[in-house]
Short mmCIF file of C-alpha atoms and ligand atoms in Angstrom, two decimals:
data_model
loop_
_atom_site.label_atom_id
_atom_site.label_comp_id
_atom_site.label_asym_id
_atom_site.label_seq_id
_atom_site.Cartn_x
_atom_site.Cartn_y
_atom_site.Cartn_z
CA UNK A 62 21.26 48.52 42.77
CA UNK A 63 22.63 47.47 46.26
CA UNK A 64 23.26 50.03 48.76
CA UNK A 65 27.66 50.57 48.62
CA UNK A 66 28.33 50.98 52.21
CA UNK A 67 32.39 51.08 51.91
CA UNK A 68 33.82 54.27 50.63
CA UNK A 69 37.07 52.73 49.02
CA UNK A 70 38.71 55.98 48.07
CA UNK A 71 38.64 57.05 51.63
CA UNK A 72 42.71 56.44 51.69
CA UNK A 73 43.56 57.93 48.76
CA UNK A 74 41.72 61.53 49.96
CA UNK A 75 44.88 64.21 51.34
CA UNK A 76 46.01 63.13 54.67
CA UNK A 77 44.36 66.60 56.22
CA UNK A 78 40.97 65.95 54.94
CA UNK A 79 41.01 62.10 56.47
CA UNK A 80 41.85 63.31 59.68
CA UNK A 81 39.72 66.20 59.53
CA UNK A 82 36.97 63.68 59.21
CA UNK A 83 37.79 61.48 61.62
CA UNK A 84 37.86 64.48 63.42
CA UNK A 85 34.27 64.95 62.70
CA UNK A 86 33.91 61.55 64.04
CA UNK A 87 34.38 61.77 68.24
CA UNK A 88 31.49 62.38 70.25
CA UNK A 89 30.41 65.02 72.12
CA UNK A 90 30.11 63.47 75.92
CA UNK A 91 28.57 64.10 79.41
CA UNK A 92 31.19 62.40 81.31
CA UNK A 93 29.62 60.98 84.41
CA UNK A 94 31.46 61.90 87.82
CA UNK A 95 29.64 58.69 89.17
CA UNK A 96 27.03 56.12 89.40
CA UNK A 97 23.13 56.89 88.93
CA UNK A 98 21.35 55.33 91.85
CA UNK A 99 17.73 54.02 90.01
CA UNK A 100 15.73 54.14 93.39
CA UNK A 101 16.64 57.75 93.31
CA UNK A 102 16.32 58.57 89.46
CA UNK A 103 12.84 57.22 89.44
CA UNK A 104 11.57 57.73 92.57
CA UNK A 105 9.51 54.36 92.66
CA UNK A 106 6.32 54.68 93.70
CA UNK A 107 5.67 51.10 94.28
CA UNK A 108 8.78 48.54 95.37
CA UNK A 109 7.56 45.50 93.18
CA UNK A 110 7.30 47.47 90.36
CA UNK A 111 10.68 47.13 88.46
CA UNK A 112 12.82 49.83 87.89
CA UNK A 113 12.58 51.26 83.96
CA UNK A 114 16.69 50.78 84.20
CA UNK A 115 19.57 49.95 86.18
CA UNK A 116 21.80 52.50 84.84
CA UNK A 117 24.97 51.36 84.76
CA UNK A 118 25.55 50.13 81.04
CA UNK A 119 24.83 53.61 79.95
CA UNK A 120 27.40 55.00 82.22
CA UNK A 121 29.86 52.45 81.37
CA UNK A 122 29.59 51.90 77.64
CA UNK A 123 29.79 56.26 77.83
CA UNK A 124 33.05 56.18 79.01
CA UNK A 125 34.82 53.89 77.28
CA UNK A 126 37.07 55.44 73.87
CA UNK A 127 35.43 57.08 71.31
CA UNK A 128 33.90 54.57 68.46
CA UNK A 129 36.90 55.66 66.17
CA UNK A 130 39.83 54.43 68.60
CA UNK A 131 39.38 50.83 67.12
CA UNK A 132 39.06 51.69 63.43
CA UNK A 133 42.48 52.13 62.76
CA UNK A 134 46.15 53.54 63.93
CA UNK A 135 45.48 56.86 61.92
CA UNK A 136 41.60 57.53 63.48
CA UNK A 137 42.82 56.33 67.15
CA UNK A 138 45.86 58.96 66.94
CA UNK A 139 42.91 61.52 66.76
CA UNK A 140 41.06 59.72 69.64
CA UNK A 141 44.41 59.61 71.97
CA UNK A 142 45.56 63.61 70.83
CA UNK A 143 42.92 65.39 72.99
CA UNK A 144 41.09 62.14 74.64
CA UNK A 145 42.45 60.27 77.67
CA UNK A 146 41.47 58.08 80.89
CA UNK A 147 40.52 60.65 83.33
CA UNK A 148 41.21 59.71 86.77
CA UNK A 149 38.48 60.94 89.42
CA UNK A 150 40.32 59.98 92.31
CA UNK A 151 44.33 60.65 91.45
CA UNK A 152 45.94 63.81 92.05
CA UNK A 153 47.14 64.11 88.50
CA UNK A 154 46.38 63.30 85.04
CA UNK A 155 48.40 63.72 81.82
CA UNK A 156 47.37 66.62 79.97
CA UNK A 157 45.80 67.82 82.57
CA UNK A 158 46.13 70.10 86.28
CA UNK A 159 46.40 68.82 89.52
CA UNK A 160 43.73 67.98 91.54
CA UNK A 161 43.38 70.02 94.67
CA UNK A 162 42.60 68.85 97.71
CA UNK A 163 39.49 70.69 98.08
CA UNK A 164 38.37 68.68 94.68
CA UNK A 165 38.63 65.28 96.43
CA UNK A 166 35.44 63.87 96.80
CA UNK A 167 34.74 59.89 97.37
CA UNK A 168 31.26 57.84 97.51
CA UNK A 169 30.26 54.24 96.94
CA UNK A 170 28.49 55.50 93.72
CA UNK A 171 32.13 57.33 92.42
CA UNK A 172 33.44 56.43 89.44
CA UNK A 173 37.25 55.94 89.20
CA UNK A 174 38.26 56.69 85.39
CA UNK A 175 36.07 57.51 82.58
CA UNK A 176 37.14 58.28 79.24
CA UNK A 177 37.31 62.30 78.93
CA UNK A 178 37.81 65.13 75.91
CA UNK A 179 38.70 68.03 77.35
CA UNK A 180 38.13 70.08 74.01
CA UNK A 181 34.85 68.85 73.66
CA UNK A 182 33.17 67.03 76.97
CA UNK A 183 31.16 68.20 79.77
CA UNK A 184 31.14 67.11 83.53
CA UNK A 185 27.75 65.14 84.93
CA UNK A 186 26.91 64.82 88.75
CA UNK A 187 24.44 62.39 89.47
CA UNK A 188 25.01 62.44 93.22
CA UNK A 189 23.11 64.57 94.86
CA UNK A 190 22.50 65.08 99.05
CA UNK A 191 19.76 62.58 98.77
CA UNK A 192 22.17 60.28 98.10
CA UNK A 193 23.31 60.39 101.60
CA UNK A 194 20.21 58.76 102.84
CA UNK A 195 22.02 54.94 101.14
CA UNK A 196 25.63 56.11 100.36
CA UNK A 197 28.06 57.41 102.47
CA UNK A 198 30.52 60.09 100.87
CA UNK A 199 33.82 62.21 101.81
CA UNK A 200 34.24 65.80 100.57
CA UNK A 201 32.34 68.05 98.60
CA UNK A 202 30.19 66.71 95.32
CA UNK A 203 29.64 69.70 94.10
CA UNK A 204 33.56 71.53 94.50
CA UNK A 205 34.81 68.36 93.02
CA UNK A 206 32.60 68.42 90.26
CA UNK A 207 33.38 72.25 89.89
CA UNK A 208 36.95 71.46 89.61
CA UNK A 209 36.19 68.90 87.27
CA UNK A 210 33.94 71.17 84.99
CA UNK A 211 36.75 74.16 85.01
CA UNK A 212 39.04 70.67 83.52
CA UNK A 213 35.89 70.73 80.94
CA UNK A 214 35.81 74.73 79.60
CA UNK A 215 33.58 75.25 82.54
CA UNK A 216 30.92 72.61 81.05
CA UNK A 217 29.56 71.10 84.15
CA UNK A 218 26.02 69.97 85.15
CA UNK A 219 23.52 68.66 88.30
CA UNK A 220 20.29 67.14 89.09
CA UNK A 221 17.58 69.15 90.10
CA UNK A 222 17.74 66.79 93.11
CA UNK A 223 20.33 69.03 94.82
CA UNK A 224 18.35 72.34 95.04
CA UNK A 225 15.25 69.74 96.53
CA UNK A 226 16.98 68.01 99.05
CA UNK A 227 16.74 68.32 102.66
CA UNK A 228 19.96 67.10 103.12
CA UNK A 229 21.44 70.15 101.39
CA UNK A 230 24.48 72.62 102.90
CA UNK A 231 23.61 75.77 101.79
CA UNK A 232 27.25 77.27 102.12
CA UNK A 233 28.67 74.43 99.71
CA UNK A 234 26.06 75.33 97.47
CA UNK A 235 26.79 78.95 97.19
CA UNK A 236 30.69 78.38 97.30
CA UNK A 237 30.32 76.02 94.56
CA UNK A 238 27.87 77.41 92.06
CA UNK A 239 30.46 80.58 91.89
CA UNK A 240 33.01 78.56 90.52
CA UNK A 241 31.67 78.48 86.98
CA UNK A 242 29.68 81.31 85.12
CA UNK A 243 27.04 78.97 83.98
CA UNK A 244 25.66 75.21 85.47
CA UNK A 245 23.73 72.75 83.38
CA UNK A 246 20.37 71.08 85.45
CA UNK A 247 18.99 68.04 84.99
CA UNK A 248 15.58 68.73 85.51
CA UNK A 249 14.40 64.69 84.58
CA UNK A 250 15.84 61.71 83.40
CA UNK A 251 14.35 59.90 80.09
CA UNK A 252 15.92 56.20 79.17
CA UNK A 253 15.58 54.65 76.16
CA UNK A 254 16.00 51.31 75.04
CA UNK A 255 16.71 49.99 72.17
CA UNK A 256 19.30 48.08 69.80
CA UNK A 257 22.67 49.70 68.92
CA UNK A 258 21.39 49.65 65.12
CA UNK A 259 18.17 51.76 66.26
CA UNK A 260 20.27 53.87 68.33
CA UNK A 261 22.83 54.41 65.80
CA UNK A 262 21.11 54.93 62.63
CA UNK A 263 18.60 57.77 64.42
CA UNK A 264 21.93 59.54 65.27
CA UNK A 265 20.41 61.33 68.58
CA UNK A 266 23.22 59.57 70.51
CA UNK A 267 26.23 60.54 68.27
CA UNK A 268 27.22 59.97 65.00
CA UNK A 269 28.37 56.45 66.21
CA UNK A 270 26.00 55.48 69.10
CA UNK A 271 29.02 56.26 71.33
CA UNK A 272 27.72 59.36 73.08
CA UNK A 273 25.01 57.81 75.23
CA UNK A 274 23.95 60.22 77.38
CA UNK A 275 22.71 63.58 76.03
CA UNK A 276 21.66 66.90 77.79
CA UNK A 277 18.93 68.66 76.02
CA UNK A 278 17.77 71.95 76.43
CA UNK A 279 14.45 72.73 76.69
CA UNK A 280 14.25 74.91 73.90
CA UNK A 281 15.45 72.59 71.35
CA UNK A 282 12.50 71.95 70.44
CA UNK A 283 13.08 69.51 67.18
CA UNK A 284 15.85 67.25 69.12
CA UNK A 285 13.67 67.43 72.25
CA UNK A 286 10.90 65.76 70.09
CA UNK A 287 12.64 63.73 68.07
CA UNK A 288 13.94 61.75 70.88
CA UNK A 289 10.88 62.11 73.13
CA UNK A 290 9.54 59.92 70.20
CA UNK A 291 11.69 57.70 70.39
CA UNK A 292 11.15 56.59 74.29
CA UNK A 293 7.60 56.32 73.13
CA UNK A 294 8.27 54.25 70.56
CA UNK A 295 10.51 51.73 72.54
CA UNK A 296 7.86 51.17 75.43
CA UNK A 297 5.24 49.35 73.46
CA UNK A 298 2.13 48.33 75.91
CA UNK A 299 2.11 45.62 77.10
CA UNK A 300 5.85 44.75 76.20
CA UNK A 301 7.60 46.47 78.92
CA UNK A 302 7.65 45.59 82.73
CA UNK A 303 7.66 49.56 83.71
CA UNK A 304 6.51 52.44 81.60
CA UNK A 305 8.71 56.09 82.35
CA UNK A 306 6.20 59.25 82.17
CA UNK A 307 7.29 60.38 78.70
CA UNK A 308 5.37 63.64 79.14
CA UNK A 309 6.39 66.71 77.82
CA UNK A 310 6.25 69.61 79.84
CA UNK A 311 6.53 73.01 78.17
CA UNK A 312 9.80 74.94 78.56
CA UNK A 313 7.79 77.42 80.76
CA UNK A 314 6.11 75.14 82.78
CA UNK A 315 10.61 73.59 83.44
CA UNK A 316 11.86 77.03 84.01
CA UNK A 317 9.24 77.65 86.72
CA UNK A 318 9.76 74.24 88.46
CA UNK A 319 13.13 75.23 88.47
CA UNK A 320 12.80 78.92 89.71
CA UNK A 321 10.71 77.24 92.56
CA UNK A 322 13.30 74.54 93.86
CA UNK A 323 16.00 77.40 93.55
CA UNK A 324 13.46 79.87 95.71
CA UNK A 325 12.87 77.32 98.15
CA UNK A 326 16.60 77.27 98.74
CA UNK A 327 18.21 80.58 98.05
CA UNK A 328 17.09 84.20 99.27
CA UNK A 329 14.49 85.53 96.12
CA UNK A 330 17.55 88.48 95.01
CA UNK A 331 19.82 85.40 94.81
CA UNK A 332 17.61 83.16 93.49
CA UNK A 333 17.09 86.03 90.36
CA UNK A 334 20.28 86.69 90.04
CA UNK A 335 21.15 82.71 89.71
CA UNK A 336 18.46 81.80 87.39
CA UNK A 337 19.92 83.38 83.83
CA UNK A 338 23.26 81.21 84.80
CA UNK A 339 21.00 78.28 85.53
CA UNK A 340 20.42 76.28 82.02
CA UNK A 341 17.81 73.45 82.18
CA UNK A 342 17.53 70.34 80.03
CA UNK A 343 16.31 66.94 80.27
CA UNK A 344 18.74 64.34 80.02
CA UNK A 345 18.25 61.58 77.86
CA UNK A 346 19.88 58.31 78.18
CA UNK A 347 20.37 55.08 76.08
CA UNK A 348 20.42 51.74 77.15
CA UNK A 349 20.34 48.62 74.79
CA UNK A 350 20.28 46.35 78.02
CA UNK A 351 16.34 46.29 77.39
CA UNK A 352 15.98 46.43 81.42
CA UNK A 353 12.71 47.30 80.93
CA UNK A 354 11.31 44.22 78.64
CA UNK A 355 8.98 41.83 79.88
CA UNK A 356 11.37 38.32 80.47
CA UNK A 357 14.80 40.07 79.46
CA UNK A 358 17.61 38.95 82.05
CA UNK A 359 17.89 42.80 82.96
CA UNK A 360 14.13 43.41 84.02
CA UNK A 361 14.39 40.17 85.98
CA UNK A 362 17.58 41.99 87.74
CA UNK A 363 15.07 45.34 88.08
CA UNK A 364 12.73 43.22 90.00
CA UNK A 365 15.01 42.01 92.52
CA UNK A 366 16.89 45.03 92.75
CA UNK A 367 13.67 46.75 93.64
CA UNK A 368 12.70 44.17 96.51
CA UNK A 369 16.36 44.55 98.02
CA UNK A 370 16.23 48.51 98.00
CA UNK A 371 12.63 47.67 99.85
CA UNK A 372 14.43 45.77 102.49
CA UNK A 373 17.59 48.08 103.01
CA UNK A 374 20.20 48.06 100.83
ZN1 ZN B 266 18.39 49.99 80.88
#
Protein backbone atom coordinates (compact mmCIF):
# COMPACT_ATOMS: atom_id res chain seq x y z
CA UNK A 1 0.00 0.00 0.00
CA UNK A 2 1.57 3.49 -0.71
CA UNK A 3 2.80 5.48 2.07
CA UNK A 4 -0.40 8.48 2.71
CA UNK A 5 1.67 11.42 3.44
CA UNK A 6 -1.38 14.11 3.62
CA UNK A 7 -3.43 13.99 6.72
CA UNK A 8 -6.80 15.31 5.14
CA UNK A 9 -8.76 15.56 8.33
CA UNK A 10 -6.22 17.91 9.70
CA UNK A 11 -8.99 20.90 9.20
CA UNK A 12 -11.74 19.35 10.45
CA UNK A 13 -9.76 18.59 14.09
CA UNK A 14 -11.10 21.61 16.96
CA UNK A 15 -9.47 24.81 16.19
CA UNK A 16 -7.35 24.45 19.74
CA UNK A 17 -5.87 21.19 18.90
CA UNK A 18 -4.64 22.58 15.19
CA UNK A 19 -2.99 25.32 16.70
CA UNK A 20 -1.74 23.47 19.50
CA UNK A 21 0.07 21.47 16.90
CA UNK A 22 1.31 23.91 14.93
CA UNK A 23 2.42 24.98 18.08
CA UNK A 24 4.39 21.88 18.39
CA UNK A 25 5.75 22.83 15.11
CA UNK A 26 8.41 26.07 15.70
CA UNK A 27 11.83 25.35 16.40
CA UNK A 28 13.81 25.68 19.16
CA UNK A 29 16.79 28.23 17.93
CA UNK A 30 20.33 29.52 18.82
CA UNK A 31 19.93 32.83 17.35
CA UNK A 32 23.30 33.99 16.16
CA UNK A 33 24.40 37.61 17.42
CA UNK A 34 26.77 37.50 14.28
CA UNK A 35 28.87 36.00 11.68
CA UNK A 36 31.24 32.82 12.30
CA UNK A 37 34.63 33.71 10.95
CA UNK A 38 35.91 29.94 9.40
CA UNK A 39 39.71 30.86 9.76
CA UNK A 40 38.86 31.17 13.37
CA UNK A 41 36.31 28.20 13.85
CA UNK A 42 38.79 25.80 12.41
CA UNK A 43 41.89 27.04 13.16
CA UNK A 44 43.54 25.90 9.75
CA UNK A 45 46.50 24.32 10.08
CA UNK A 46 47.51 24.54 6.54
CA UNK A 47 46.23 27.72 4.17
CA UNK A 48 45.66 25.55 0.92
CA UNK A 49 43.74 23.25 2.64
CA UNK A 50 40.03 24.37 2.22
CA UNK A 51 38.02 25.29 4.92
CA UNK A 52 35.31 22.27 6.01
CA UNK A 53 32.64 25.40 5.66
CA UNK A 54 32.07 28.90 5.07
CA UNK A 55 29.44 29.36 7.55
CA UNK A 56 27.21 31.66 6.49
CA UNK A 57 24.20 29.58 4.96
CA UNK A 58 23.78 28.04 8.32
CA UNK A 59 23.55 31.35 9.96
CA UNK A 60 21.33 32.71 7.41
CA UNK A 61 18.88 29.96 6.54
CA UNK A 62 18.69 29.90 10.91
CA UNK A 63 17.25 33.05 11.01
CA UNK A 64 14.88 33.29 8.62
CA UNK A 65 10.80 32.40 9.94
CA UNK A 66 10.06 29.32 11.32
CA UNK A 67 9.20 26.43 8.54
CA UNK A 68 5.42 26.90 9.51
CA UNK A 69 5.16 30.78 8.56
CA UNK A 70 4.57 29.71 4.83
CA UNK A 71 2.13 26.84 5.37
CA UNK A 72 -0.76 28.78 5.83
CA UNK A 73 -2.56 32.11 7.43
CA UNK A 74 -3.66 29.97 10.56
CA UNK A 75 0.14 28.23 11.26
CA UNK A 76 1.95 31.76 10.40
CA UNK A 77 -0.43 33.57 13.08
CA UNK A 78 1.39 31.14 15.55
CA UNK A 79 4.81 31.97 13.95
CA UNK A 80 4.13 35.99 14.12
CA UNK A 81 2.34 35.71 18.04
CA UNK A 82 5.65 35.19 19.92
CA UNK A 83 8.25 35.28 16.78
CA UNK A 84 9.54 38.51 15.21
CA UNK A 85 12.61 40.22 13.28
CA UNK A 86 14.91 41.04 16.02
CA UNK A 87 16.92 44.00 15.39
CA UNK A 88 20.66 43.80 16.78
CA UNK A 89 21.48 47.20 16.10
CA UNK A 90 18.03 49.42 16.81
CA UNK A 91 17.20 50.73 20.05
CA UNK A 92 13.81 49.10 20.07
CA UNK A 93 11.91 46.20 18.96
CA UNK A 94 8.19 45.38 19.15
CA UNK A 95 7.47 43.13 21.85
CA UNK A 96 10.37 43.72 23.23
CA UNK A 97 12.68 46.36 25.82
CA UNK A 98 14.86 48.91 24.84
CA UNK A 99 18.20 48.48 24.09
CA UNK A 100 20.59 50.25 26.39
CA UNK A 101 23.35 51.90 25.46
CA UNK A 102 25.72 49.80 27.25
CA UNK A 103 24.16 46.79 24.93
CA UNK A 104 25.37 48.45 21.69
CA UNK A 105 27.93 46.54 20.24
CA UNK A 106 29.00 46.75 16.30
CA UNK A 107 31.62 44.52 14.19
CA UNK A 108 32.07 43.69 10.52
CA UNK A 109 30.96 40.09 11.47
CA UNK A 110 27.40 41.64 13.27
CA UNK A 111 24.40 40.57 12.15
CA UNK A 112 21.59 43.16 11.75
CA UNK A 113 18.13 41.18 12.19
CA UNK A 114 17.62 37.58 12.72
CA UNK A 115 14.46 35.97 13.23
CA UNK A 116 13.95 35.56 17.20
CA UNK A 117 11.32 33.59 19.78
CA UNK A 118 11.60 35.01 22.81
CA UNK A 119 9.54 32.12 24.56
CA UNK A 120 11.63 29.63 23.22
CA UNK A 121 15.24 30.87 21.65
CA UNK A 122 18.60 31.30 22.99
CA UNK A 123 21.34 33.98 22.23
CA UNK A 124 24.80 32.69 20.30
CA UNK A 125 28.12 34.78 20.28
CA UNK A 126 30.47 33.70 17.87
CA UNK A 127 32.74 36.72 18.24
CA UNK A 128 35.15 36.34 20.46
CA UNK A 129 38.54 38.79 21.30
CA UNK A 130 40.36 36.82 18.73
CA UNK A 131 38.30 38.26 16.43
CA UNK A 132 39.99 41.50 16.87
CA UNK A 133 43.12 40.28 15.27
CA UNK A 134 40.80 40.68 11.37
CA UNK A 135 37.67 42.62 12.57
CA UNK A 136 37.42 45.73 14.10
CA UNK A 137 34.44 46.17 16.69
CA UNK A 138 32.71 49.01 18.97
CA UNK A 139 31.37 48.16 22.45
CA UNK A 140 31.21 45.26 24.48
CA UNK A 141 30.43 41.54 22.81
CA UNK A 142 29.81 40.08 25.67
CA UNK A 143 27.28 43.01 27.63
CA UNK A 144 25.48 43.11 24.38
CA UNK A 145 25.06 39.61 24.14
CA UNK A 146 24.09 39.61 27.95
CA UNK A 147 21.43 42.02 27.23
CA UNK A 148 20.40 40.06 24.46
CA UNK A 149 20.25 36.69 26.48
CA UNK A 150 18.17 38.47 29.52
CA UNK A 151 15.65 39.34 25.97
CA UNK A 152 16.02 35.29 25.74
CA UNK A 153 14.95 33.99 29.61
CA UNK A 154 18.58 34.40 30.32
CA UNK A 155 19.49 31.68 27.49
CA UNK A 156 22.72 32.98 26.22
CA UNK A 157 25.96 31.24 25.09
CA UNK A 158 30.01 31.75 23.98
CA UNK A 159 32.90 30.11 22.46
CA UNK A 160 35.43 28.73 24.47
CA UNK A 161 37.57 31.12 22.38
CA UNK A 162 36.87 33.98 24.83
CA UNK A 163 38.28 32.46 28.09
CA UNK A 164 41.62 31.49 25.55
CA UNK A 165 42.28 34.62 24.08
CA UNK A 166 45.01 36.93 24.69
CA UNK A 167 43.13 39.64 23.60
CA UNK A 168 40.74 39.26 26.53
CA UNK A 169 39.58 42.29 29.20
CA UNK A 170 39.26 40.65 32.21
CA UNK A 171 36.88 43.37 33.83
CA UNK A 172 34.29 42.92 30.83
CA UNK A 173 34.48 39.43 31.47
CA UNK A 174 33.62 39.48 35.07
CA UNK A 175 30.99 42.38 34.62
CA UNK A 176 29.41 40.39 32.02
CA UNK A 177 29.27 36.79 33.13
CA UNK A 178 27.21 38.27 36.34
CA UNK A 179 24.53 39.30 34.28
CA UNK A 180 22.94 35.88 33.86
CA UNK A 181 22.89 32.95 36.48
CA UNK A 182 24.02 30.45 33.98
CA UNK A 183 26.22 30.79 30.32
CA UNK A 184 26.18 28.15 27.65
CA UNK A 185 30.08 27.33 26.07
CA UNK A 186 30.85 26.26 22.97
CA UNK A 187 33.58 24.13 23.61
CA UNK A 188 33.91 22.96 19.48
CA UNK A 189 32.19 23.39 16.45
CA UNK A 190 30.95 20.17 14.33
CA UNK A 191 29.35 20.94 10.61
CA UNK A 192 27.51 18.72 8.79
CA UNK A 193 26.56 18.50 5.38
CA UNK A 194 24.08 17.11 3.85
CA UNK A 195 20.66 17.46 1.80
CA UNK A 196 17.60 19.11 3.43
CA UNK A 197 15.79 15.56 3.03
CA UNK A 198 18.77 13.90 5.14
CA UNK A 199 18.69 16.67 7.48
CA UNK A 200 15.06 16.69 7.87
CA UNK A 201 13.99 13.22 8.07
CA UNK A 202 16.90 12.46 10.99
CA UNK A 203 15.10 15.29 12.91
CA UNK A 204 18.44 16.37 14.93
CA UNK A 205 17.93 19.85 13.42
CA UNK A 206 14.18 20.37 14.27
CA UNK A 207 11.18 18.84 13.45
CA UNK A 208 11.39 20.78 10.07
CA UNK A 209 15.15 21.17 9.29
CA UNK A 210 14.60 24.82 10.34
CA UNK A 211 16.62 24.87 13.53
CA UNK A 212 20.12 24.55 12.11
CA UNK A 213 22.29 25.11 14.66
CA UNK A 214 22.05 23.02 17.86
CA UNK A 215 23.90 23.24 21.29
CA UNK A 216 24.48 19.92 22.82
CA UNK A 217 25.44 19.13 26.10
CA UNK A 218 27.91 16.87 26.82
CA UNK A 219 25.97 14.62 28.75
CA UNK A 220 23.41 13.88 26.25
CA UNK A 221 24.85 11.19 25.47
CA UNK A 222 22.22 9.53 22.77
CA UNK A 223 21.77 13.03 20.76
CA UNK A 224 25.52 13.64 21.14
CA UNK A 225 25.99 10.29 19.23
CA UNK A 226 23.42 10.28 17.08
CA UNK A 227 24.60 13.32 15.38
CA UNK A 228 28.33 12.68 15.85
CA UNK A 229 27.27 9.85 13.39
CA UNK A 230 26.00 11.69 11.25
CA UNK A 231 29.20 14.10 10.45
CA UNK A 232 30.87 10.78 10.00
CA UNK A 233 28.66 9.64 7.74
CA UNK A 234 28.61 12.80 5.45
CA UNK A 235 32.55 12.97 5.08
CA UNK A 236 33.06 9.87 3.03
CA UNK A 237 37.02 9.44 2.14
CA UNK A 238 38.00 10.47 -0.46
CA UNK A 239 34.78 12.57 -1.30
CA UNK A 240 35.41 15.58 0.68
CA UNK A 241 38.14 18.34 0.12
CA UNK A 242 38.66 18.71 4.16
CA UNK A 243 37.84 16.20 6.83
CA UNK A 244 36.68 18.01 10.58
CA UNK A 245 38.17 15.85 13.65
CA UNK A 246 34.88 14.12 14.51
CA UNK A 247 36.40 12.81 17.74
CA UNK A 248 34.62 12.38 20.71
CA UNK A 249 36.03 13.46 23.77
CA UNK A 250 34.50 12.23 27.02
CA UNK A 251 32.40 14.69 29.07
CA UNK A 252 35.28 14.59 31.66
CA UNK A 253 37.99 14.98 29.52
CA UNK A 254 35.38 18.77 28.15
CA UNK A 255 34.76 19.79 31.66
CA UNK A 256 38.50 19.75 32.44
CA UNK A 257 39.52 21.60 29.20
CA UNK A 258 37.12 23.94 30.28
CA UNK A 259 38.08 24.28 34.05
CA UNK A 260 41.65 24.91 32.57
CA UNK A 261 40.88 27.87 30.06
CA UNK A 262 38.64 29.36 32.94
CA UNK A 263 41.86 28.86 35.52
CA UNK A 264 44.12 30.33 33.18
CA UNK A 265 41.93 33.41 33.27
CA UNK A 266 40.17 33.82 36.55
CA UNK A 267 41.67 33.59 40.24
CA UNK A 268 41.19 29.44 41.22
CA UNK A 269 38.12 30.62 44.14
CA UNK A 270 36.53 32.34 41.11
CA UNK A 271 37.23 30.02 38.71
CA UNK A 272 35.24 27.25 41.30
CA UNK A 273 32.75 29.25 42.00
CA UNK A 274 32.08 29.95 38.03
CA UNK A 275 32.34 26.48 36.87
CA UNK A 276 28.71 24.92 38.18
CA UNK A 277 27.17 28.15 36.18
CA UNK A 278 29.39 27.27 33.26
CA UNK A 279 27.38 24.58 30.97
CA UNK A 280 29.43 23.04 28.09
CA UNK A 281 28.24 21.58 24.81
CA UNK A 282 29.41 21.15 21.40
CA UNK A 283 27.64 22.91 18.86
CA UNK A 284 26.56 21.26 15.91
CA UNK A 285 25.79 22.91 12.73
CA UNK A 286 24.09 22.05 9.34
CA UNK A 287 24.96 23.08 6.10
CA UNK A 288 23.47 21.63 2.79
CA UNK A 289 25.90 24.01 0.80
CA UNK A 290 28.21 20.76 0.59
CA UNK A 291 31.34 23.31 1.06
CA UNK A 292 33.23 20.56 1.80
CA UNK A 293 32.72 18.20 -1.49
CA UNK A 294 35.34 17.59 -3.83
CA UNK A 295 34.23 19.98 -7.21
CA UNK A 296 31.04 21.59 -5.46
CA UNK A 297 30.96 25.49 -6.29
CA UNK A 298 31.25 26.02 -2.37
CA UNK A 299 34.61 24.03 -1.77
CA UNK A 300 35.97 25.83 -4.82
CA UNK A 301 34.91 29.18 -2.78
CA UNK A 302 36.76 27.37 0.52
CA UNK A 303 39.87 27.21 -1.48
CA UNK A 304 40.12 30.68 -2.42
CA UNK A 305 38.84 31.95 0.65
CA UNK A 306 41.65 30.13 2.36
CA UNK A 307 44.49 31.64 0.01
CA UNK A 308 42.98 35.28 0.61
CA UNK A 309 42.89 34.87 4.55
CA UNK A 310 46.77 33.65 3.78
CA UNK A 311 47.47 36.91 2.15
CA UNK A 312 45.53 39.36 4.59
CA UNK A 313 42.15 39.70 4.44
ZN1 LIG B 1 29.11 24.36 4.63
Amino acid sequence: MAECKTFHLFPKLPAELRLEIWRLCLPQRVCEKDQAFPGIVFDLPDDEIPVPCLLYQTTEVNGRPPAISRICRESREIALKTGLFYQFFRSTNSLLKPRPSEAEWWSYTAIHSAWFDSTRDSMHLNWEPTYRGEFDDRGSALQSLAWDASQAGGRGSINIGYFQSNYILIKDLRDALKKLPTWTVVMRVVVIHTNFSTGASTGLFGLLDDSRVQLIDIFDEARMNALFDLAEQCEPYGLVTARQQISRDSPQSIQQKLRDAVRHKLRSEETEKLLPRLRPVIMFRLCTEMCNRVGSTASIRGVRWARKARKGL
